[in-house]
Amino acid sequence: MSFSKLIAPYFALSAIPAASAAFFYPNVQTSLVEGIFVDAHGAHATGFVDAVTPCTRYVSGAATVGRETAAQWVRVSFHDFVTHHTSDGSGGLDASIGFEADRAENAGAAMNDTIRFFRNRVNAKIGSADFLALSVSVAVQNCGGPIIPVRAGRIDATGPGPFGVPAPTTTLNDTLSMFGGAGMSQSDAITLVACGHTFGAVHHGVFPDVVGPDAITPNNTAGGVNFDDSPAVFDDHNVHAYIDGTGAKGGTLVTTPNVTSQSDLRLFSSDNNATLLALYNEQGSFVNTCATLFQRMIETVPSNVVLSDVITPQTLKPVNSTLDFDTNGNLIFTGSIRVLSNESAVAPESLTHTTSLNSTALNITPEDEGGYSIYGNTTFYPFNQPISKPSAFTSFSVIGSGISSETFAVQAQTFVVPSASSNSESEDGTVTVSFTVAVLNSSTAPIVKVSIPVVQPNTFGPLVEIFNNVAVTAAGTKAGYSLFTGSVSAGVWTHGTTEVAIVNGSGNELDVLMVV
Ligand code: HEM
Ligand SMILES: *[C@@H]1O[C@H](CO)[C@@H](O)[C@H](O)[C@H]1NC(C)=O
Ligand SMILES: *[C@@H]1O[C@H](CO)[C@@H](O)[C@H](O)[C@H]1NC(C)=O
Ligand SMILES: *[C@@H]1O[C@H](CO)[C@@H](O)[C@H](O)[C@H]1NC(C)=O
Ligand SMILES: *[C@@H]1O[C@H](CO)[C@@H](O)[C@H](O)[C@H]1NC(C)=O
Ligand SMILES: *[C@@H]1O[C@H](CO)[C@@H](O)[C@H](O)[C@H]1NC(C)=O
Ligand SMILES: *[C@@H]1O[C@H](CO)[C@@H](O)[C@H](O)[C@H]1NC(C)=O
Ligand SMILES: *[C@@H]1O[C@H](CO)[C@@H](O)[C@H](O)[C@H]1NC(C)=O
Ligand SMILES: *[C@@H]1O[C@H](CO)[C@@H](O)[C@H](O)[C@H]1NC(C)=O
Ligand SMILES: *[C@@H]1O[C@H](CO)[C@@H](O)[C@H](O)[C@H]1NC(C)=O
Ligand SMILES: *[C@@H]1O[C@H](CO)[C@@H](O)[C@H](O)[C@H]1NC(C)=O
Ligand SMILES: *[C@@H]1O[C@H](CO)[C@@H](O)[C@H](O)[C@H]1NC(C)=O
């Protein structure tokens, strides 16, 4: 069916109740980002946090190279951020760094490693720039630091941005003007560097004029010399070593005999060490000062970007909850309820749930294996319920001992059918998304939007190709729904989830399926 044929009957769809993208709560993006933090380990883990667990881990190569993924993530976000210009609102966290990996000012494997790690995780709801922000928060909290609040909604750049990352040889004046251009004062700049250089190392392989070849050993082949004695802990050891003149004395960017490369010494002593002394005296709260400044860094975005609210853990969360048809063609409502618990709030033995259709409470019991993260333990309660009268299915409620019950809005007027939607990859790497959508009691096809993450040149970051008003073909009926099928082929797939969305005439999403 063509686009023009669809225009007239849009009014039929406008009667759909305004449920926020049903089945992801409170919306798709928030639900997915929350899962990265809360579903960290164990059953149904999203796997992101594993890359920095333990914190010494290098996920992009052999451990003997002597690199650290957590440190790389923080450095890469700094390099992406610092070319923001407050003067015109351009740049900031937009993943333009992916196009800038070969610049001398971004030397090292970190830019490629990081953007490539995000590659098969990027989808229409979380781009590379949001992953950069997430990664800073994950790295810091997973390495003993505080929780840095995260917002989503960044927009990925489609090409490289301006130059302007300070290097060890950059003059103090130029360094301060680069930070200043990005909105950071002299003391902000000093603090930000002191906070960043508690992690990781300077590598001979990257900065041979700072670190000599003697740093290379069989299990440190890149020749890394750590900034302090705890390179995988987010702490103030580097600050203390600098002021006290002990240990690594603040690191090789302070102590290198190559005076032009003593960038940390130049910056730290540019206010007669006043900022470093103040940080030294903060003791335990140093990391909180850093968290606040890191949050400012990751929230420095191009001025056209509107960030979401801060994303917080959800105690009661429907996961993978959706309508579908079973093998007999009956409508079912399936998914899991995830309960987040801690020592003082234990997960119930069972939950009950009711729907707006039927007040009889159904018992649901948990899976044997749960998950865990720094936020607590998760227990998953799968459910699968026939829906006899979809027109009256507008909400469901979850009740459990010791947890506050919650009611979630649903809309059953139209949905993407999970069991009849899939991705297929051709031998040349291109992907085709095939889908079925269902509309209750109407022969009018819904408006379908498909989003597919594909390879683009000059960066490991994917481009999300968006196909609006995808043509669909009538494909019979099931359980009172008219079915329509369609398919879209795109470029070389990065293996991120594709997305099939049903939208209304204004582009608002009525139902979204993330296709694995
Ligand atoms: C004047 C500003 C800065 C200069 C000149 C500078 C310079 C450097 C250099 C030369 C390295 C070694 C990279 C390698 O050999 O792999 C490094 C590493 C690092 N930098 Fe900076 N940096 C600056 C500011 C910052 C800031 C503001 C942050 C964070 C907010 C940061 C975070 C890091 C981290 C985490 C590492 C360790 C990376 C790893 O171990 O792979 N840097 N920096
Ligand atoms: C689409 O949904 C939004 C949000 O519910 C609503 O404000 C808008 O009026 C709807 N547009 C149409 C054409 O139905
Ligand atoms: C949700 O779906 C994803 C993708 O199929 C799967 O990996 C995950 O384990 C599911 N989660 C739950 C709680 O069923
Ligand atoms: C980054 O990856 C690209 C593509 O493989 C490669 O051409 C480039 O040399 C890499 N850059 C660095 C600094 O590793
Ligand atoms: C300091 O930097 C600014 C901006 O980069 C530049 O205009 C100015 O000439 C520099 N001053 C000195 C003394 O280098
Ligand atoms: C490197 O190997 C040496 C000798 O096997 C060992 O003593 C040392 O702890 C290792 N260092 C790291 C960082 O793994
Ligand atoms: C110091 O480092 C600079 C920049 O990398 C380099 O040009 C210079 O040769 C080095 N000087 C010495 C004495 O090693
Ligand atoms: C700042 O502290 C460092 C390290 O203790 C010291 O080498 C340097 O001379 C101090 N600079 C100033 C201006 O006080
Ligand atoms: C964990 O316990 C604290 C203290 O009782 C409580 O305030 C908090 O809401 C609990 N969190 C979750 C996720 O259950
Ligand atoms: C998570 O579960 C483990 C194993 O049952 C338990 O030891 C631990 O105390 C739990 N942690 C929280 C925060 O509930
Ligand atoms: C409500 O659900 C119960 C339990 O599944 C079932 O026995 C009953 O027939 C349902 N009532 C209606 C009106 O659907
Ligand atoms: C379809 O619409 C008709 C007329 O509005 C109604 O009587 C019927 O119950 C509806 N069927 C379903 C499955 O909702």
XYZ file of N, CA and C and ligand atoms in Angstrom, residues 241-245 249 254 265 268-273, ligand 8:
56
model
N 49.474 11.983 45.774
C 50.865 11.742 45.378
C 51.500 13.016 44.814
N 50.700 13.829 44.129
C 51.207 15.083 43.551
C 51.569 16.078 44.655
N 50.646 16.294 45.578
C 50.891 17.277 46.638
C 51.967 16.787 47.613
N 51.909 15.501 47.955
C 52.874 14.967 48.923
C 54.232 14.644 48.302
N 54.274 14.618 46.975
C 55.527 14.262 46.304
C 55.916 12.808 46.521
N 53.938 10.704 42.044
C 53.994 12.181 42.106
C 53.001 12.876 41.167
N 53.407 14.949 34.862
C 54.019 15.857 35.833
C 55.537 15.664 35.814
N 51.695 19.169 35.126
C 52.413 20.066 36.046
C 52.119 21.530 35.700
N 48.338 22.167 36.694
C 48.092 22.108 38.142
C 48.769 23.279 38.863
N 49.952 23.700 38.391
C 50.650 24.773 39.113
C 50.283 26.161 38.568
N 49.360 26.204 37.598
C 49.019 27.494 36.985
C 48.272 28.420 37.942
N 47.690 27.873 39.010
C 47.105 28.745 40.044
C 47.851 28.514 41.363
N 49.149 28.285 41.235
C 50.007 28.016 42.398
C 49.529 26.814 43.203
N 48.979 25.841 42.505
C 48.510 24.594 43.119
C 47.298 24.781 44.022
C 53.022 22.851 42.669
O 53.249 21.589 43.208
C 54.234 20.825 42.516
C 54.232 19.423 43.044
O 54.275 19.414 44.443
C 55.562 21.546 42.634
O 56.519 20.819 41.924
C 55.432 22.924 42.043
O 56.613 23.641 42.226
C 54.285 23.683 42.662
N 54.083 24.879 41.904
C 53.758 26.050 42.459
C 53.629 27.221 41.556
O 53.562 26.141 43.654
